[in-house]
Every structure is written in C-alpha cells, then in structure tokens.
Amino acid sequence: HVQLVESGGGTVQAGGSLTLSCRASVPINWYCLAWFRQAPGKEREGVAGLDIDTSITYADSVKGRFTISRDNAENTLYLEMNNLKPEDTAIYYCAADLNTGSVLVADLWDYWGQGTQVTVS
C-alpha cells in the first residue's frame, strides 16, 4: 500500500510561485505519478502526469506555468507552479499508480494523498 503526503501549499498573490512536494512511503521508481486539483464545487481535474519513462502530460490551463518532476532517490514528486492565477486556487492532490502512464483521468489512479490547499489572491 502506497502512502502519499503532500506539502508546500499556502496562500500567494497572483503572479507568485509555489512548489508542492509529495513524498511516498515506498520507492517510486516503477510508479506513474500525477498531480490533480479540486476547486470548491468543481470536479477533480488533472494538472500534470509523469510516466516512468518521463513522458509528461499537462493540462492546457497550466502549460508553460507548471512543471512536474520526480526525485526517485528521495521518493518525492514535485510540482513547481509559476505565474499563479486566482483560478489555480484549489486543493492539490498527488496520485500514484503502476499502470496509468501520464493519463489525467482521476478514476484510473489507485493511490492518493490527503491534499494541500493552494490559494491565489
């Protein structure tokens, strides 16, 4: 069973930056990893996905502003977020799965963190 713990959320002004981290309880070398987010009253949406072979998928809304990366030695997934906008406000979740690739469909992912709040004012 994989446990995921996110950190790094907070409140930032529009145009600012934040970097989220997600630490796994197991080695992540063979796991596909992703970030999702959920704003109040909205469905959970994919933000960025990272396959084992480093193939990456970004949501159109974050392309050019967000960067997903992984550090297998530290069992940690990152999301660097720049030029943040108020519409980026949401709870951000990391997800892991053995077979999903970088597909940003929430139902396909087996393991989830508890989420970290990002607020952009």
Short mmCIF file of C-alpha atoms in Angstrom, two decimals:
data_model
loop_
_atom_site.label_atom_id
_atom_site.label_comp_id
_atom_site.label_asym_id
_atom_site.label_seq_id
_atom_site.Cartn_x
_atom_site.Cartn_y
_atom_site.Cartn_z
CA HIS A 1 0.00 0.00 0.00
CA VAL A 2 1.38 3.38 -1.02
CA GLN A 3 1.00 6.36 1.27
CA LEU A 4 1.43 9.83 -0.21
CA VAL A 5 1.90 13.03 1.79
CA GLU A 6 1.70 16.42 0.11
CA SER A 7 3.23 19.63 1.42
CA GLY A 8 4.07 23.12 0.24
CA GLY A 9 0.63 24.61 -0.19
CA GLY A 10 -0.22 28.07 1.03
CA THR A 11 -1.54 31.48 0.10
CA VAL A 12 0.17 33.53 -2.58
CA GLN A 13 -0.63 36.62 -4.58
CA ALA A 14 -1.43 36.38 -8.28
CA GLY A 15 1.77 36.15 -10.28
CA GLY A 16 3.60 34.40 -7.46
CA SER A 17 5.09 30.94 -7.23
CA LEU A 18 4.81 27.83 -5.08
CA THR A 19 6.40 24.41 -5.20
CA LEU A 20 4.42 21.43 -3.96
CA SER A 21 6.03 18.22 -2.77
CA CYS A 22 4.60 14.73 -2.42
CA ARG A 23 6.59 12.16 -0.50
CA ALA A 24 5.80 8.47 -0.96
CA SER A 25 6.15 5.72 1.64
CA VAL A 26 7.66 3.32 -0.92
CA PRO A 27 10.23 3.60 -3.71
CA ILE A 28 8.57 5.35 -6.65
CA ASN A 29 10.85 4.13 -9.42
CA TRP A 30 8.13 1.97 -11.01
CA TYR A 31 5.17 4.25 -10.34
CA CYS A 32 3.44 6.67 -12.64
CA LEU A 33 2.78 9.90 -10.77
CA ALA A 34 0.45 12.85 -11.17
CA TRP A 35 -1.00 15.98 -9.67
CA PHE A 36 -4.73 16.70 -9.62
CA ARG A 37 -6.67 19.58 -8.12
CA GLN A 38 -10.19 20.23 -6.96
CA ALA A 39 -11.75 23.65 -6.52
CA PRO A 40 -14.90 24.16 -4.43
CA GLY A 41 -17.96 22.98 -6.32
CA LYS A 42 -15.94 21.52 -9.16
CA GLU A 43 -14.81 18.06 -10.16
CA ARG A 44 -11.27 16.90 -9.59
CA GLU A 45 -9.17 17.71 -12.65
CA GLY A 46 -5.78 16.57 -13.81
CA VAL A 47 -2.95 19.07 -13.69
CA ALA A 48 0.16 17.13 -14.72
CA GLY A 49 1.14 13.49 -15.13
CA LEU A 50 4.58 11.89 -15.26
CA ASP A 51 5.15 8.40 -16.59
CA ILE A 52 8.00 6.08 -15.57
CA ASP A 53 9.79 6.86 -18.82
CA THR A 54 9.46 10.60 -18.02
CA SER A 55 6.72 11.21 -20.59
CA ILE A 56 4.70 14.18 -19.33
CA THR A 57 1.17 15.42 -19.83
CA TYR A 58 -0.01 18.88 -18.75
CA ALA A 59 -3.48 20.32 -18.63
CA ASP A 60 -3.81 23.12 -21.17
CA SER A 61 -4.58 25.58 -18.38
CA VAL A 62 -1.15 25.13 -16.77
CA LYS A 63 1.15 24.60 -19.75
CA GLY A 64 4.11 26.93 -19.64
CA ARG A 65 3.48 27.80 -15.98
CA PHE A 66 3.71 24.49 -14.07
CA THR A 67 6.49 21.89 -14.10
CA ILE A 68 6.18 18.34 -12.77
CA SER A 69 9.28 16.42 -11.76
CA ARG A 70 10.31 13.45 -9.66
CA ASP A 71 13.28 12.54 -7.49
CA ASN A 72 13.36 8.78 -7.26
CA ALA A 73 16.20 8.84 -4.74
CA GLU A 74 14.01 10.86 -2.37
CA ASN A 75 10.74 9.10 -3.28
CA THR A 76 9.31 12.54 -3.95
CA LEU A 77 7.18 14.15 -6.64
CA TYR A 78 7.22 17.91 -7.19
CA LEU A 79 5.02 20.50 -8.84
CA GLU A 80 6.62 23.87 -9.48
CA MET A 81 3.94 26.47 -10.06
CA ASN A 82 4.78 29.88 -11.50
CA ASN A 83 2.69 32.88 -12.54
CA LEU A 84 -0.15 31.65 -10.38
CA LYS A 85 -3.67 32.87 -11.11
CA PRO A 86 -6.76 33.06 -8.88
CA GLU A 87 -8.28 30.24 -10.92
CA ASP A 88 -5.46 27.97 -9.72
CA THR A 89 -6.98 28.07 -6.23
CA ALA A 90 -7.82 24.50 -5.22
CA ILE A 91 -6.82 21.56 -3.10
CA TYR A 92 -3.94 19.84 -4.87
CA TYR A 93 -3.58 16.06 -4.66
CA CYS A 94 -0.79 13.79 -5.77
CA ALA A 95 -1.57 10.36 -7.15
CA ALA A 96 0.37 7.21 -7.95
CA ASP A 97 -0.31 4.11 -9.99
CA LEU A 98 1.65 1.29 -11.59
CA ASN A 99 -0.10 1.32 -14.97
CA THR A 100 -1.68 4.68 -15.71
CA GLY A 101 1.11 6.35 -17.65
CA SER A 102 0.61 10.10 -17.64
CA VAL A 103 -3.13 9.97 -18.34
CA LEU A 104 -5.01 12.62 -16.36
CA VAL A 105 -8.18 10.68 -15.58
CA ALA A 106 -8.74 10.55 -11.83
CA ASP A 107 -10.63 7.25 -11.78
CA LEU A 108 -7.60 5.43 -13.20
CA TRP A 109 -5.29 6.26 -10.29
CA ASP A 110 -5.08 3.91 -7.31
CA TYR A 111 -3.25 5.87 -4.62
CA TRP A 112 -3.95 9.39 -3.39
CA GLY A 113 -2.57 11.84 -0.88
CA GLN A 114 -4.71 13.86 1.51
CA GLY A 115 -4.27 17.11 -0.41
CA THR A 116 -2.73 20.50 0.22
CA GLN A 117 -4.55 23.82 -0.14
CA VAL A 118 -3.32 26.42 -2.62
CA THR A 119 -4.97 29.83 -2.52
CA VAL A 120 -4.15 32.57 -5.01
CA SER A 121 -5.48 36.02 -4.21
#
